[in-house]
Short mmCIF file of C-alpha atoms in Angstrom, two decimals:
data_model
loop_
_atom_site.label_atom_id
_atom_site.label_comp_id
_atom_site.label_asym_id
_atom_site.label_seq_id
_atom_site.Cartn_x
_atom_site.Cartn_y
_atom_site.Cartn_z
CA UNK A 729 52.31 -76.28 11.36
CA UNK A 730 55.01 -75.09 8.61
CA UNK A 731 57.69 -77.17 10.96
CA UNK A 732 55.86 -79.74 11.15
CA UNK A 733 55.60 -79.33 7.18
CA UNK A 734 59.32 -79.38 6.54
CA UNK A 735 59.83 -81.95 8.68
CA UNK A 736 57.80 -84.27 6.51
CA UNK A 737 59.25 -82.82 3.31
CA UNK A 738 62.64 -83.75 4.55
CA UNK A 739 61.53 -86.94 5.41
CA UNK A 740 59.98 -87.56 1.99
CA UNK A 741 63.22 -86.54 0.47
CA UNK A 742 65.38 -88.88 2.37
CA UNK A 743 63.50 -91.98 1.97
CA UNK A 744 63.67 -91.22 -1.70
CA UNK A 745 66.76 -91.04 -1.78
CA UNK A 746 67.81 -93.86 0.16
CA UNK A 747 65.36 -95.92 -2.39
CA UNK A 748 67.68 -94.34 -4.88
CA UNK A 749 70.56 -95.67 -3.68
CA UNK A 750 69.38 -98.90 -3.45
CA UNK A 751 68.62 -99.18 -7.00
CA UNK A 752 71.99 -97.44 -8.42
CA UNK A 753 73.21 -100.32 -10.82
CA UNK A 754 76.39 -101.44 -10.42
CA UNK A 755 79.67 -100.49 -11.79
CA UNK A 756 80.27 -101.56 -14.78
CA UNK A 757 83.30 -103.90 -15.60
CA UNK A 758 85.40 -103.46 -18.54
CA UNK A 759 86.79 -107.01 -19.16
CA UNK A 760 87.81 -108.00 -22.54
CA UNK A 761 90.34 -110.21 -21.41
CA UNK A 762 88.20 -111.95 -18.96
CA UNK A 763 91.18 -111.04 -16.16
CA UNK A 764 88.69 -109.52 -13.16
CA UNK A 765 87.63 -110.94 -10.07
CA UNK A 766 85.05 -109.64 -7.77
CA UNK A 767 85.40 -110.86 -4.74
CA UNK A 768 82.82 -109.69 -1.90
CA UNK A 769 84.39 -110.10 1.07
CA UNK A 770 80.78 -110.27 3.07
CA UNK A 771 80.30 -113.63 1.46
CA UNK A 772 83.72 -114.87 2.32
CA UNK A 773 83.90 -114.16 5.69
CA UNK A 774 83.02 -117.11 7.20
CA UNK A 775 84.66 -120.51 6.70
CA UNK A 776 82.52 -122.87 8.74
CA UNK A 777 83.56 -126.16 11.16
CA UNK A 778 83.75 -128.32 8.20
CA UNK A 779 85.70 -125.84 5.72
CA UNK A 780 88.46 -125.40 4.17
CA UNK A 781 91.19 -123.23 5.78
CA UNK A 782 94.62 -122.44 4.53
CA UNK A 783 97.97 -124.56 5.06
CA UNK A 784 100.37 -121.41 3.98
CA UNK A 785 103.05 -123.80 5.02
CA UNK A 786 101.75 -125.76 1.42
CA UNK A 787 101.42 -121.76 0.07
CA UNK A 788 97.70 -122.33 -0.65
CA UNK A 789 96.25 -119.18 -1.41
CA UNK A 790 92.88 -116.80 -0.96
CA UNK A 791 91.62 -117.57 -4.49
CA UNK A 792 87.77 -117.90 -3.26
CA UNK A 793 86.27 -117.44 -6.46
CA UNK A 794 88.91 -120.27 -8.35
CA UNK A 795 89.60 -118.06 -10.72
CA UNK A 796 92.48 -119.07 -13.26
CA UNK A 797 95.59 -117.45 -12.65
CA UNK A 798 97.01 -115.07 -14.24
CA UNK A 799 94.02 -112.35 -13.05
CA UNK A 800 93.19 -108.90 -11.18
CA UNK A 801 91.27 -109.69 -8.10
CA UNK A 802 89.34 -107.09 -6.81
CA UNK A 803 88.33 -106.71 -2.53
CA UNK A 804 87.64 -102.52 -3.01
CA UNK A 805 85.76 -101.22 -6.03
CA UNK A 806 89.03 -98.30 -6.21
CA UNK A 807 91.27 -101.21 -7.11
CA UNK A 808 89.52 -101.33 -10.27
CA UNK A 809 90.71 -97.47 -10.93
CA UNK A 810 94.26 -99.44 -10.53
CA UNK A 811 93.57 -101.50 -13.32
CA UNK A 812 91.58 -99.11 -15.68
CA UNK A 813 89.05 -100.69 -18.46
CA UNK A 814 90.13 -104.05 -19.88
CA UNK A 815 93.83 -104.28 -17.93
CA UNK A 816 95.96 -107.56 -19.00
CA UNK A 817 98.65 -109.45 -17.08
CA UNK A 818 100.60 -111.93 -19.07
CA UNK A 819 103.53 -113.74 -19.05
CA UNK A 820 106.68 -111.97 -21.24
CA UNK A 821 109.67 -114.14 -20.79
CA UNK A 822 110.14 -117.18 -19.08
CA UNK A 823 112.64 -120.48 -18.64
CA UNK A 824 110.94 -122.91 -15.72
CA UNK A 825 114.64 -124.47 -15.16
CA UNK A 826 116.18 -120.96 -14.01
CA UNK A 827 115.13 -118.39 -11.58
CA UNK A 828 116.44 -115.83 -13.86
CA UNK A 829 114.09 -112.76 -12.41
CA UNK A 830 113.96 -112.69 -8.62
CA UNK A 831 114.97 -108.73 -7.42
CA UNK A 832 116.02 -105.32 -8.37
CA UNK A 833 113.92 -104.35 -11.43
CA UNK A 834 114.39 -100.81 -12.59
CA UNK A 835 113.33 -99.21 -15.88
CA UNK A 836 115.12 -97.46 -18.17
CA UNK A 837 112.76 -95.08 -19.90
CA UNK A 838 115.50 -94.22 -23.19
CA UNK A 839 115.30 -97.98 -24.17
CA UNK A 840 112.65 -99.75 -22.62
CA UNK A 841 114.52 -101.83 -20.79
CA UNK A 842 113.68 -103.41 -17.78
CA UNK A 843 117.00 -104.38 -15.67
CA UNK A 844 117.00 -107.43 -12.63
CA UNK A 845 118.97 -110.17 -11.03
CA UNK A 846 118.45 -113.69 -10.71
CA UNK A 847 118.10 -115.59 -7.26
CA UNK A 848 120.72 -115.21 -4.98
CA UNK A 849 121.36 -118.93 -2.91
CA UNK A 850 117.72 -119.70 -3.33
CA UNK A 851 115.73 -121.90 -5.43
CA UNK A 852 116.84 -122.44 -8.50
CA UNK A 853 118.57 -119.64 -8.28
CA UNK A 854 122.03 -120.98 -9.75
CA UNK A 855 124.23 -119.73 -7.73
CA UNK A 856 126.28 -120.41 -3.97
CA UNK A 857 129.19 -119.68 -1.81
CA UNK A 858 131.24 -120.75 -5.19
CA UNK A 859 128.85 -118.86 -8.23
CA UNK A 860 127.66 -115.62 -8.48
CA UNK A 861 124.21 -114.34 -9.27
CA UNK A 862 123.43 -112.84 -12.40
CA UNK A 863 122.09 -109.66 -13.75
CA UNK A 864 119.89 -109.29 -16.91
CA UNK A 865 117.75 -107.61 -18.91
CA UNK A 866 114.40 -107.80 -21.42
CA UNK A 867 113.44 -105.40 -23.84
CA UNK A 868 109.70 -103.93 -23.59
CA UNK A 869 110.08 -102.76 -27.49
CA UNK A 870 110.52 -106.59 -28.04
CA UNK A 871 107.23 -107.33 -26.26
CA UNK A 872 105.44 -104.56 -27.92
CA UNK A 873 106.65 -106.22 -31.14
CA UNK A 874 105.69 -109.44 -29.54
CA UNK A 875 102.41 -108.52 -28.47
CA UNK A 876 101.51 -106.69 -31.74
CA UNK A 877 97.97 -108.59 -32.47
CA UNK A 878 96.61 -108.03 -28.87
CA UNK A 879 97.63 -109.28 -25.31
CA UNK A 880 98.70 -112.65 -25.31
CA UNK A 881 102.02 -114.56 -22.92
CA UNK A 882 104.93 -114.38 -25.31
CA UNK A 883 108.22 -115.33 -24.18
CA UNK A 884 111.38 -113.00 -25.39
CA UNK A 885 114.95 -113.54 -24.97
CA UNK A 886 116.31 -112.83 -21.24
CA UNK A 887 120.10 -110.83 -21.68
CA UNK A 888 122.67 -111.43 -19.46
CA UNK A 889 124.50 -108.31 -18.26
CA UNK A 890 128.66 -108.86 -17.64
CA UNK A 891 129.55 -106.86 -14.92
CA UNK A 892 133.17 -106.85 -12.82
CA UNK A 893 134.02 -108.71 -9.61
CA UNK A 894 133.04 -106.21 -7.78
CA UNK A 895 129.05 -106.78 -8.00
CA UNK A 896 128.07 -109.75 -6.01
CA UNK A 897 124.98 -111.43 -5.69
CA UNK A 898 122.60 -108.47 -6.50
CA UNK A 899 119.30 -108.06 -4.77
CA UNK A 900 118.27 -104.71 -4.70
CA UNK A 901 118.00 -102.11 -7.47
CA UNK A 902 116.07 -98.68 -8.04
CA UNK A 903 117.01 -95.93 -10.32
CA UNK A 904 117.59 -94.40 -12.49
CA UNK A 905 119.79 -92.53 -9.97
CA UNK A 906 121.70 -89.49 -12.22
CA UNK A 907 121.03 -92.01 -15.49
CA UNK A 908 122.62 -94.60 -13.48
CA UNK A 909 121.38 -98.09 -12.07
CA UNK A 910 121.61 -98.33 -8.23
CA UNK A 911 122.32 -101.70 -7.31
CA UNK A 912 122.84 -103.21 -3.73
CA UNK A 913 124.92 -106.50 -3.61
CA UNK A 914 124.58 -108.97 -1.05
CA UNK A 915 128.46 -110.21 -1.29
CA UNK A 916 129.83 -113.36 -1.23
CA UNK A 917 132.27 -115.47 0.71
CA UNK A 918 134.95 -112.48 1.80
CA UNK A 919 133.53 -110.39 -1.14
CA UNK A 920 131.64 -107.71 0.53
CA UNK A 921 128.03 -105.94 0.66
CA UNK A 922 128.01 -102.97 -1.60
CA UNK A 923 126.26 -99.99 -2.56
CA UNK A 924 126.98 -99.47 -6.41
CA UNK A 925 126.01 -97.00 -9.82
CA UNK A 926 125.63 -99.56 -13.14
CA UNK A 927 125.88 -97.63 -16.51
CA UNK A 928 122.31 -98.95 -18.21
CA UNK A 929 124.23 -98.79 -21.07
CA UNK A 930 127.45 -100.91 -22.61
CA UNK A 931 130.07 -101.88 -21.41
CA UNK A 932 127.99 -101.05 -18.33
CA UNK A 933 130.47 -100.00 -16.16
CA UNK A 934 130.45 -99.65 -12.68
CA UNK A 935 131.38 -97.06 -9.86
CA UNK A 936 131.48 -98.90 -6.26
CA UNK A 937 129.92 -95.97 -3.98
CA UNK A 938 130.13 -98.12 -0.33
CA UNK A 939 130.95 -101.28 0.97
CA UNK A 940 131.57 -100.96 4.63
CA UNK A 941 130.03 -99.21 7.87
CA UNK A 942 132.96 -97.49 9.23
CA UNK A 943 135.03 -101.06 8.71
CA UNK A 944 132.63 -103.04 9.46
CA UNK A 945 131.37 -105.33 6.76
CA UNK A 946 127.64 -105.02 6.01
CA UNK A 947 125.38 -107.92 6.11
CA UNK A 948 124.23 -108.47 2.96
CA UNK A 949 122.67 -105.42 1.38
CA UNK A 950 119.01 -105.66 0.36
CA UNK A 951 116.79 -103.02 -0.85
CA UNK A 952 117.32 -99.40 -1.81
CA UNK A 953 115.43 -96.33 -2.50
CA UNK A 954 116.52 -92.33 -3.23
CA UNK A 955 114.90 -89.69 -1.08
CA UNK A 956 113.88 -86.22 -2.41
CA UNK A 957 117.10 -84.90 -0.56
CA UNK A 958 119.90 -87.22 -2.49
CA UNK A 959 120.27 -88.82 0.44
CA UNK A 960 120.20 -93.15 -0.43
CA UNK A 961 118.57 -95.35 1.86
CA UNK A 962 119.02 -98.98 1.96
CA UNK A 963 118.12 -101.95 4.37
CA UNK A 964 120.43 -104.42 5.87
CA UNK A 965 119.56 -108.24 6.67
CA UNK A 966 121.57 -111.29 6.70
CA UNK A 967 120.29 -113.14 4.09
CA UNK A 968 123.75 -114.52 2.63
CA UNK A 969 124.07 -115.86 5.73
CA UNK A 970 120.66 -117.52 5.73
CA UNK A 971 121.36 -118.63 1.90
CA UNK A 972 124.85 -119.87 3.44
CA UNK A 973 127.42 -117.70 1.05
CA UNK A 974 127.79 -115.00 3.47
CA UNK A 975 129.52 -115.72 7.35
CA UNK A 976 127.91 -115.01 10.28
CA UNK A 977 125.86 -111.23 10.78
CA UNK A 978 128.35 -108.72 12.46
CA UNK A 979 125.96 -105.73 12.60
CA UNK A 980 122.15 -105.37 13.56
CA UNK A 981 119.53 -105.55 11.35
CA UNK A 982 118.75 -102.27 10.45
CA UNK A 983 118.24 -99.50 7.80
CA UNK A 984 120.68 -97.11 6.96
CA UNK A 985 121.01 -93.30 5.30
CA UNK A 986 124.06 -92.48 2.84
CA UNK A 987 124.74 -88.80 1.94
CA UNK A 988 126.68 -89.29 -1.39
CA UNK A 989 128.35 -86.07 -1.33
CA UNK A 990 129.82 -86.14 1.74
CA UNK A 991 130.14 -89.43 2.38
CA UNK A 992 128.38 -89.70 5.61
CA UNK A 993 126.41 -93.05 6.42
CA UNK A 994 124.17 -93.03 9.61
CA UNK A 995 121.31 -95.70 10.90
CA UNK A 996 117.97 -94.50 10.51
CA UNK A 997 115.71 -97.09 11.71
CA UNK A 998 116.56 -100.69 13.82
CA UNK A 999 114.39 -102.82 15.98
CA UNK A 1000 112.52 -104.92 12.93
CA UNK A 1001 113.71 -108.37 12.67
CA UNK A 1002 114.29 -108.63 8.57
CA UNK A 1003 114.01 -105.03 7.14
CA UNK A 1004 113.45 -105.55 3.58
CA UNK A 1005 111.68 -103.69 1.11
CA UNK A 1006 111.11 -99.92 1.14
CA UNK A 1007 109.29 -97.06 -0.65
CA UNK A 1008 108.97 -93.51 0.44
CA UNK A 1009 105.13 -91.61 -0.59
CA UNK A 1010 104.53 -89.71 -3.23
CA UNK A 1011 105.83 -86.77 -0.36
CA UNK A 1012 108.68 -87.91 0.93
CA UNK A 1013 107.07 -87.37 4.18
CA UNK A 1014 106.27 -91.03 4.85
CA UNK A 1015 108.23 -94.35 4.21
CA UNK A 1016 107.15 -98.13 4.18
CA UNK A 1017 109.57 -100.90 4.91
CA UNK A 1018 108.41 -104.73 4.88
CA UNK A 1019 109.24 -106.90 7.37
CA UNK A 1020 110.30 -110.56 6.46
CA UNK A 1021 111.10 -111.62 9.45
CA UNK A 1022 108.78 -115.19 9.27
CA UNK A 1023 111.25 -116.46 5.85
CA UNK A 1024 114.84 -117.45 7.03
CA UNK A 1025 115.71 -119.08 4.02
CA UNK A 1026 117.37 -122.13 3.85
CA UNK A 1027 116.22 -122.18 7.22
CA UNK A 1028 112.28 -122.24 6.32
CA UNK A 1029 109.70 -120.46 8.25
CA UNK A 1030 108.84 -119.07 10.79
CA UNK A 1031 104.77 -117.98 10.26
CA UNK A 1032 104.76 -116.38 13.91
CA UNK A 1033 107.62 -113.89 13.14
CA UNK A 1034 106.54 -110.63 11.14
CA UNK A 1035 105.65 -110.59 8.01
CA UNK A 1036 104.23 -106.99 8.49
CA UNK A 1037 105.08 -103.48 6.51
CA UNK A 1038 105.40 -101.02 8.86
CA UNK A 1039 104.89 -96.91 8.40
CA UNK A 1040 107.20 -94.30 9.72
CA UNK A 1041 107.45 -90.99 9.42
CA UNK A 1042 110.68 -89.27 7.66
CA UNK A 1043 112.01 -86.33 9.72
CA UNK A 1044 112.26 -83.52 7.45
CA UNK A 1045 115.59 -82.17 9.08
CA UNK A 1046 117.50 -85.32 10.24
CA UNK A 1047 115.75 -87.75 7.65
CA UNK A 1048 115.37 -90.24 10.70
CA UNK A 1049 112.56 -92.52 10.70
CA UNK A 1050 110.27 -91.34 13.47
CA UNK A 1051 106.70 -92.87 14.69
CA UNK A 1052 106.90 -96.27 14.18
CA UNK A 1053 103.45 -98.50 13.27
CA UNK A 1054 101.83 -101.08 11.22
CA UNK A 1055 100.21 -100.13 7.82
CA UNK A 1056 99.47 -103.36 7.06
CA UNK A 1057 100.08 -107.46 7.25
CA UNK A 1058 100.83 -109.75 4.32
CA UNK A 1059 98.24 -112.67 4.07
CA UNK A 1060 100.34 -115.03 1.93
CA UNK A 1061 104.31 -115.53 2.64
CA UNK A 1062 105.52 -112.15 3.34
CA UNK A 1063 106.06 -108.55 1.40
CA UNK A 1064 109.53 -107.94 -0.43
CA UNK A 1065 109.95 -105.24 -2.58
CA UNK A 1066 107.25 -102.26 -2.18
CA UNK A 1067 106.58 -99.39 -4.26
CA UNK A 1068 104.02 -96.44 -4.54
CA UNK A 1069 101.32 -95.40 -7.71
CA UNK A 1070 100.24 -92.33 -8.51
CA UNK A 1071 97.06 -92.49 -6.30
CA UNK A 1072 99.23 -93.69 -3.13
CA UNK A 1073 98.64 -96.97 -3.05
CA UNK A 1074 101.46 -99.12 -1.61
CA UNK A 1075 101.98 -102.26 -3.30
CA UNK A 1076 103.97 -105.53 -2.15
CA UNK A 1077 105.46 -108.42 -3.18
CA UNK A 1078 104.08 -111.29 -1.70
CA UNK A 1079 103.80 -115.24 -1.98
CA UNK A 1080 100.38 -115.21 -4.70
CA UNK A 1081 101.88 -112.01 -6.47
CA UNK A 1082 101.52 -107.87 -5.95
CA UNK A 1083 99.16 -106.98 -3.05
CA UNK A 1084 98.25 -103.48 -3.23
CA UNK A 1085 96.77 -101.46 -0.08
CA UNK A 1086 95.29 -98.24 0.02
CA UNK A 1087 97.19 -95.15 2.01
CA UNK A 1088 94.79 -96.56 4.86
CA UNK A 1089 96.04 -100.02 4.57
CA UNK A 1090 93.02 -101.64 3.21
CA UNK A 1091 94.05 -104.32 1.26
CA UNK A 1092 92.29 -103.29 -2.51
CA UNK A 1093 93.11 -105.74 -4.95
CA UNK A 1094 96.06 -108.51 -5.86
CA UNK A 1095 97.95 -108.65 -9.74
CA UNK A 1096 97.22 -112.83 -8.46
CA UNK A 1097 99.84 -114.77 -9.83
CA UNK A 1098 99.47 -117.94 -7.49
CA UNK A 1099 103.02 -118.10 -7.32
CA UNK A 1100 105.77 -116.00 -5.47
CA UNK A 1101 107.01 -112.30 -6.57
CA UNK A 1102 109.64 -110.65 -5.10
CA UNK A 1103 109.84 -107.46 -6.88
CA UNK A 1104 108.58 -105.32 -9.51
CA UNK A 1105 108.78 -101.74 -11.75
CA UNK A 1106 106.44 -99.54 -12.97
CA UNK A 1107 107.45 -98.87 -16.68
CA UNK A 1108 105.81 -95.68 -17.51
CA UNK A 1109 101.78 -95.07 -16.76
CA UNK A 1110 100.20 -98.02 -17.50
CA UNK A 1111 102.00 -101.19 -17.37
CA UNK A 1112 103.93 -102.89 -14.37
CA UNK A 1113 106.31 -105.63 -14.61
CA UNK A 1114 106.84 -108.39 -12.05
CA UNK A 1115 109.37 -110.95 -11.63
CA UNK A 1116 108.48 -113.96 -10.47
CA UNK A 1117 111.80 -116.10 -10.40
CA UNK A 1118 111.05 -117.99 -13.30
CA UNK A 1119 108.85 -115.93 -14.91
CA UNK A 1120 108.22 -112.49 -15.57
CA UNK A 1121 105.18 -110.46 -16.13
CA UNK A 1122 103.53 -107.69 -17.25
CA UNK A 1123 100.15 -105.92 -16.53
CA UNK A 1124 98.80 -102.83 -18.99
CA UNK A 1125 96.86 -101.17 -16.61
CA UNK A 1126 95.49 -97.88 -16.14
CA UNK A 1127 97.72 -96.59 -12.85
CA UNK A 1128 101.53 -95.22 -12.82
CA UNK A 1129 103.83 -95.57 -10.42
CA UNK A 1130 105.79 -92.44 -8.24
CA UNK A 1131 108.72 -91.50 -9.77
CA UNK A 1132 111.94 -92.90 -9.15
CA UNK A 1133 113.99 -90.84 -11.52
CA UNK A 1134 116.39 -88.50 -9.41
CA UNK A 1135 119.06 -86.32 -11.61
CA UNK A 1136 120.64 -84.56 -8.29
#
């Protein structure tokens, strides 16, 4: 009799509660800026005969709810602990006739300065076998300044950096690396691929660290990232070759490790088509790299070739990459640059602006632009900046990104 008691206590109990749960109200949104999309997935998930799909070759993008761009949309409710309470993403600096921010933002905490390069061969972009790319710069203190009254796009001046002959058509960029920019350089014409340190500060001189695999010219160097251990890692694709100011590939595509006090470079990582983009976790332990194997440039597209990030572990002795698999697939174009926040989400650059995934690889939430990104930089906790050729913006949010200060 007393089992048979407990047994309908307990059921009591948990049909209570389950009538509890069902009449939990809903998070509530913090929106001044009216920036936030829901989107429930469950409602979405089926098109019909008579719908309308996607042509990604006319880079029509998942914007179900027609929201107006610029805006946070939201798949996972932990995407909105991403953007915090009333986030903002607006435009900072732009000029339509000059893709002036494509690649390798970094931050430079002393003057809140956000470094980058224009677009290397591409559109817009300025620049060919016979012109070099340019590096600039835009001062956050200027947006602040900008921006005193509330949120709203401004548009402040874009700098142009001078830098020697030796830094050619930069893509890649992390830092700062011992208070120094770390640039990689695609090359140009017989100018080669190079690995190189950029004083942040005038005359911005530079220090050449690498420009050859045992005398073999690189590719055309693309991303770059500092482990924990010192040791650089940076990806290889041909790219100049595909933007036609580079000749023919004379190495592999693959990723490579370079121990800067010794000298020694090794390969870490090969069999992806376009390595790209990388970020290492908040541990070291783990490292991303995009695939972008479906954009060929000048050559256009091919949407059956990857356009994947894939997961490896790091070897904590030989710093190989080790256990190779997919964390996740870009839905729009492909993912460039990557990077890491605080919580260990992995974000990407893609074709409609940042995706950002969760350490599962649950795609959370988008910073939707509706137009292409290729890169951007966490400035401190709570506001990320992201180039987007033309146009650059920035997002006051409530997340930071990992570190990617190293002073060894």
């Amino acid at each position: 009799m007393l089992n048979l008691l407990i047994g309908a206590i307990v059921g009591i109990l948990a049909l209570l509660y389950a009538y509890r749960t069902t009449i939990l109200p809903e998070r509530i949104i913090h929106d001044r800026h009216g920036q936030i999309a829901i989107v429930n997935l469950l409602e979405f998930n089926v098109i019909g005969t008579d719908g309308h799909f996607r042509d990604v070759l006319r880079d029509r993008h998942f914007n179900p709810t027609n929201h107006t761009v610029p805006f946070f949309q939201v798949f996972e409710d932990e995407f909105l602990d991403v953007v915090g309470p009333n986030p903002s993403l607006n435009v900072i600096s732009s000029d339509p006739s000059f893709a002036f921010a494509h690649e390798a933002p970094v931050w430079v905490p002393d003057t809140d300065e956000i470094f980058f390069c224009s677009n290397a061969g591409g559109y817009l972009g300025r620049s060919d076998i016979n012109h070099n790319n340019q590096v600039g710069k835009v001062s956050l203190k200027e947006v602040a300044l900008a921006m005193a009254e509330g949120p709203a796009d401004v548009n402040v001046t874009h700098y142009k950096i001078n830098l020697p002959e030796s830094v050619q058509m930069t893509n890649g960029g992390t830092g700062l690396y011992k208070g120094q920019i770390l640039l990689t350089n695609e090359g140009r014409g017989h100018r080669p691929a190079n690995l190189v340190l950029v004083n942040p500060h005038p005359p911005h001189n530079v220090t050449v660290l690498l420009d050859h695999f045992y005398g073999r010219h690189f590719n055309s160097l693309n991303d770059v990232k500092v482990h924990s251990s010192g040791n650089i890692f940076f990806t290889d694709v041909p790219y100049g070759y595909y933007q036609h100011f580079k000749a023919e590939p004379q190495l592999p595509n693959q990723i490579y490790s370079f121990n800067p006090r010794t000298g020694a470079i090794r390969v870490v990582a090969d069999q992806l088509d376009k390595p790209n983009g990388l970020a290492f976790s908040r541990d070291y332990k783990t490292v991303y790299v995009a695939d972008t194997g479906s954009l060929i440039g000048k050559f256009g597209r091919n949407l059956t070739l990857p356009a994947t990030i894939q997961k490896y572990d790091v070897d904590p002795k030989t710093l190989e990459f080790k256990n190779k698999r997919v964390f996740a697939y870009a839905d729009s174009g492909a993912a460039d640059g990557l990077g890491v926040d605080e919580f260990g989400n992995v974000y990407g650059a893609c074709f409609d602006g940042i995706n950002v995934w969760n350490p599962t690889g649950t795609l959370i939430g988008k910073f939707f632009l509706g137009t292409k990104s290729a890169n951007f930089a966490f400035a401190g906790r709570g506001r990320l900046a992201i180039l987007a050729e033309t146009q650059i913006y920035l997002a006051h949010i409530n997340a930071g990104g990992m570190s990617l200060m190293h002073k060894d």
